[in-house]
mmCIF file of C-alpha atoms in Angstrom:
data_model
loop_
_atom_site.group_PDB
_atom_site.id
_atom_site.type_symbol
_atom_site.label_atom_id
_atom_site.label_comp_id
_atom_site.label_asym_id
_atom_site.label_seq_id
_atom_site.Cartn_x
_atom_site.Cartn_y
_atom_site.Cartn_z
ATOM 1 C CA MET U 20 144.808 -10.130 -42.729
ATOM 2 C CA SER U 21 144.523 -12.446 -39.733
ATOM 3 C CA VAL U 22 141.253 -13.382 -38.023
ATOM 4 C CA TRP U 23 140.997 -15.209 -34.665
ATOM 5 C CA PRO U 24 137.767 -16.153 -32.888
ATOM 6 C CA ALA U 25 137.476 -14.445 -29.489
ATOM 7 C CA TRP U 26 134.135 -15.752 -28.153
ATOM 8 C CA GLU U 27 130.566 -16.559 -29.215
ATOM 9 C CA VAL U 28 127.230 -15.947 -27.518
ATOM 10 C CA ARG U 29 124.134 -17.926 -28.492
ATOM 11 C CA GLU U 30 120.732 -16.504 -27.657
ATOM 12 C CA ASP U 31 117.407 -17.969 -28.798
ATOM 13 C CA ALA U 32 117.826 -18.843 -32.490
ATOM 14 C CA GLY U 33 120.698 -16.436 -33.165
ATOM 15 C CA ALA U 34 124.349 -16.146 -32.305
ATOM 16 C CA MET U 35 126.856 -13.336 -32.040
ATOM 17 C CA ALA U 36 130.528 -14.071 -32.627
ATOM 18 C CA TRP U 37 133.423 -11.790 -31.651
ATOM 19 C CA PHE U 38 136.695 -11.902 -33.590
ATOM 20 C CA THR U 39 140.097 -10.342 -33.215
ATOM 21 C CA VAL U 40 141.238 -8.966 -36.570
ATOM 22 C CA ARG U 41 144.719 -7.773 -37.508
ATOM 23 C CA LEU U 42 145.595 -5.994 -40.740
ATOM 24 C CA ALA U 43 149.302 -5.474 -41.347
ATOM 25 C CA PHE U 44 150.486 -3.409 -44.302
ATOM 26 C CA SER U 45 153.845 -3.462 -46.043
ATOM 27 C CA ASP U 46 154.581 0.152 -45.030
ATOM 28 C CA GLY U 47 154.409 -0.768 -41.334
ATOM 29 C CA ALA U 48 150.847 0.439 -40.743
ATOM 30 C CA ARG U 49 148.722 -1.862 -38.597
ATOM 31 C CA VAL U 50 145.056 -2.106 -37.604
ATOM 32 C CA ASP U 51 143.859 -4.282 -34.707
ATOM 33 C CA ALA U 52 140.101 -4.594 -34.218
ATOM 34 C CA LEU U 53 137.531 -6.465 -32.176
ATOM 35 C CA ALA U 54 134.617 -7.158 -34.504
ATOM 36 C CA VAL U 55 131.183 -8.699 -33.947
ATOM 37 C CA VAL U 56 129.409 -10.758 -36.594
ATOM 38 C CA ALA U 57 125.651 -10.857 -36.021
ATOM 39 C CA GLN U 58 122.419 -10.660 -38.015
ATOM 40 C CA GLY U 59 124.185 -10.642 -41.375
ATOM 41 C CA GLY U 60 126.441 -7.671 -40.582
ATOM 42 C CA VAL U 61 129.732 -6.653 -39.017
ATOM 43 C CA CYS U 62 130.066 -4.196 -36.123
ATOM 44 C CA LEU U 63 133.376 -2.886 -34.827
ATOM 45 C CA GLU U 64 133.699 -2.867 -31.038
ATOM 46 C CA ASP U 65 137.265 -1.601 -30.703
ATOM 47 C CA VAL U 66 139.826 -0.367 -33.244
ATOM 48 C CA ARG U 67 143.482 0.478 -32.689
ATOM 49 C CA ALA U 68 145.546 1.648 -35.620
ATOM 50 C CA THR U 69 149.086 2.817 -36.242
ATOM 51 C CA PRO U 70 148.998 5.422 -37.739
ATOM 52 C CA ALA U 71 145.531 6.551 -36.658
ATOM 53 C CA LEU U 72 142.698 6.041 -39.143
ATOM 54 C CA SER U 73 140.683 8.918 -40.520
ATOM 55 C CA LEU U 74 136.895 8.916 -40.175
ATOM 56 C CA ASP U 75 136.600 7.885 -43.828
ATOM 57 C CA ASP U 76 138.895 4.910 -43.183
ATOM 58 C CA LEU U 77 136.811 3.840 -40.189
ATOM 59 C CA GLY U 78 133.704 4.078 -42.346
ATOM 60 C CA VAL U 79 134.984 1.499 -44.814
ATOM 61 C CA LEU U 80 136.910 -0.737 -42.389
ATOM 62 C CA ALA U 81 133.875 -2.914 -41.570
ATOM 63 C CA ASP U 82 133.108 -3.327 -45.281
ATOM 64 C CA TRP U 83 136.715 -4.274 -45.963
ATOM 65 C CA ILE U 84 136.942 -7.004 -43.320
ATOM 66 C CA GLU U 85 133.384 -8.312 -43.738
ATOM 67 C CA GLY U 86 134.214 -11.052 -46.268
ATOM 68 C CA PRO U 87 137.033 -12.697 -44.271
ATOM 69 C CA LEU U 88 134.984 -12.474 -41.064
ATOM 70 C CA PHE U 89 131.996 -14.226 -42.608
ATOM 71 C CA ALA U 90 134.317 -16.842 -44.107
ATOM 72 C CA ALA U 91 135.710 -17.485 -40.603
ATOM 73 C CA CYS U 92 132.104 -18.015 -39.414
ATOM 74 C CA GLY U 93 131.268 -20.250 -42.374
ATOM 75 C CA ARG U 94 128.538 -17.855 -43.530
ATOM 76 C CA GLU U 95 127.935 -15.506 -46.415
ATOM 77 C CA PRO U 96 127.370 -11.762 -45.918
ATOM 78 C CA GLU U 97 123.964 -10.427 -46.886
ATOM 79 C CA ALA U 98 124.319 -8.470 -50.122
ATOM 80 C CA ALA U 99 123.528 -4.784 -49.740
ATOM 81 C CA ALA U 100 121.161 -3.311 -52.276
ATOM 82 C CA GLY U 101 122.998 -1.419 -55.005
ATOM 83 C CA GLU U 102 126.390 -2.136 -53.494
ATOM 84 C CA ALA U 103 129.293 -0.838 -55.524
ATOM 85 C CA GLY U 104 132.519 -2.721 -56.162
ATOM 86 C CA PRO U 105 135.408 -2.916 -53.699
ATOM 87 C CA ARG U 106 136.606 0.347 -52.154
ATOM 88 C CA ARG U 107 140.026 1.410 -50.987
ATOM 89 C CA ALA U 108 140.428 1.980 -47.278
ATOM 90 C CA ARG U 109 142.399 5.153 -47.961
ATOM 91 C CA PRO U 110 142.021 7.402 -50.970
ATOM 92 C CA ALA U 111 145.015 7.569 -53.273
ATOM 93 C CA TRP U 112 147.347 10.449 -52.395
ATOM 94 C CA PRO U 113 148.310 12.579 -55.422
ATOM 95 C CA ARG U 114 151.882 12.376 -56.628
ATOM 96 C CA GLY U 115 154.182 15.075 -57.858
ATOM 97 C CA PRO U 116 153.871 18.783 -57.071
ATOM 98 C CA GLU U 117 150.187 18.520 -56.081
ATOM 99 C CA GLY U 118 150.942 15.838 -53.477
ATOM 100 C CA ARG U 119 153.893 17.812 -52.085
ATOM 101 C CA TRP U 120 151.721 20.957 -51.868
ATOM 102 C CA LEU U 121 148.994 19.006 -49.997
ATOM 103 C CA VAL U 122 151.609 17.592 -47.584
ATOM 104 C CA ALA U 123 152.779 21.150 -46.886
ATOM 105 C CA GLN U 124 149.176 22.268 -46.265
ATOM 106 C CA GLU U 125 148.596 19.421 -43.769
ATOM 107 C CA TYR U 126 151.929 20.134 -42.073
ATOM 108 C CA ARG U 127 151.264 23.873 -41.652
ATOM 109 C CA ALA U 128 147.659 23.324 -40.493
ATOM 110 C CA ALA U 129 148.880 20.929 -37.792
ATOM 111 C CA GLN U 130 151.533 23.419 -36.662
ATOM 112 C CA GLU U 131 148.898 26.154 -36.372
ATOM 113 C CA ASP U 132 146.643 23.806 -34.348
ATOM 114 C CA GLY U 133 149.547 22.912 -32.051
ATOM 115 C CA VAL U 134 149.590 19.207 -32.917
ATOM 116 C CA ASP U 135 152.353 16.961 -34.247
ATOM 117 C CA PRO U 136 152.718 17.877 -37.951
ATOM 118 C CA VAL U 137 154.367 14.561 -38.873
ATOM 119 C CA LEU U 138 151.480 12.632 -37.324
ATOM 120 C CA ALA U 139 149.036 14.864 -39.214
ATOM 121 C CA VAL U 140 150.761 14.003 -42.504
ATOM 122 C CA MET U 141 150.751 10.306 -41.563
ATOM 123 C CA CYS U 142 146.990 10.427 -40.922
ATOM 124 C CA ALA U 143 146.269 12.394 -44.090
ATOM 125 C CA THR U 144 148.341 10.227 -46.413
ATOM 126 C CA GLY U 145 147.977 6.866 -44.687
ATOM 127 C CA HIS U 146 151.735 6.338 -44.961
ATOM 128 C CA SER U 147 154.213 5.232 -42.322
ATOM 129 C CA ARG U 148 156.266 7.733 -40.335
ATOM 130 C CA ARG U 149 159.328 7.117 -42.521
ATOM 131 C CA LYS U 150 157.405 7.668 -45.776
ATOM 132 C CA SER U 151 155.654 10.750 -44.327
ATOM 133 C CA LEU U 152 159.014 12.250 -43.326
ATOM 134 C CA ARG U 153 160.231 11.631 -46.865
ATOM 135 C CA LEU U 154 157.138 13.415 -48.265
ATOM 136 C CA ILE U 155 157.715 16.357 -45.896
ATOM 137 C CA SER U 156 161.343 16.539 -47.026
ATOM 138 C CA GLN U 157 160.217 16.556 -50.666
ATOM 139 C CA ALA U 158 157.769 19.387 -49.872
ATOM 140 C CA ARG U 159 160.673 21.340 -48.304
ATOM 141 C CA ASP U 160 162.872 20.688 -51.345
ATOM 142 C CA ALA U 161 160.063 21.900 -53.619
ATOM 143 C CA GLY U 162 159.871 25.157 -51.629
ATOM 144 C CA PHE U 163 156.416 24.557 -50.112
ATOM 145 C CA LEU U 164 157.844 24.490 -46.559
ATOM 146 C CA THR U 165 160.630 26.514 -44.954
ATOM 147 C CA PRO U 166 164.007 24.803 -44.523
ATOM 148 C CA ARG U 167 164.303 22.723 -41.375
ATOM 149 C CA HIS U 168 167.518 24.382 -40.150
ATOM 150 C CA ALA U 169 169.087 27.661 -41.134
ATOM 151 C CA ARG U 170 172.322 27.088 -42.974
ATOM 152 C CA ARG U 171 175.395 29.010 -41.893
#
């Protein structure tokens, strides 16, 4: 994770600091955000992600980047009452037949809605396009999806 200061605004006794944040993952996924640190908390102003983040991912993104942002400011985050341990940004995707069946469900639902099924699988699994295509292929091989091309 990389954090760069963007600008700071001082007003009365307080200050608000904006930071550019980049998260780069080994599978090629990337999240760029503009975050504000003020009054002991983190607010996200703008988020761009490849692949797109789910609503659950957005919900935990601020929690995930809070520590490094406060460290960049030289402050400590205010501890939330009853806060649990660290959380994953994306839930673990099941492996094996269950995971392949879920990939097929996401793929078919996207086709019925008229949206890109590969992108739908990418968003659901949190994997890169290449990995999502591999999962779709495995779902086809397992018989959960029809073959891509009719064989002659």
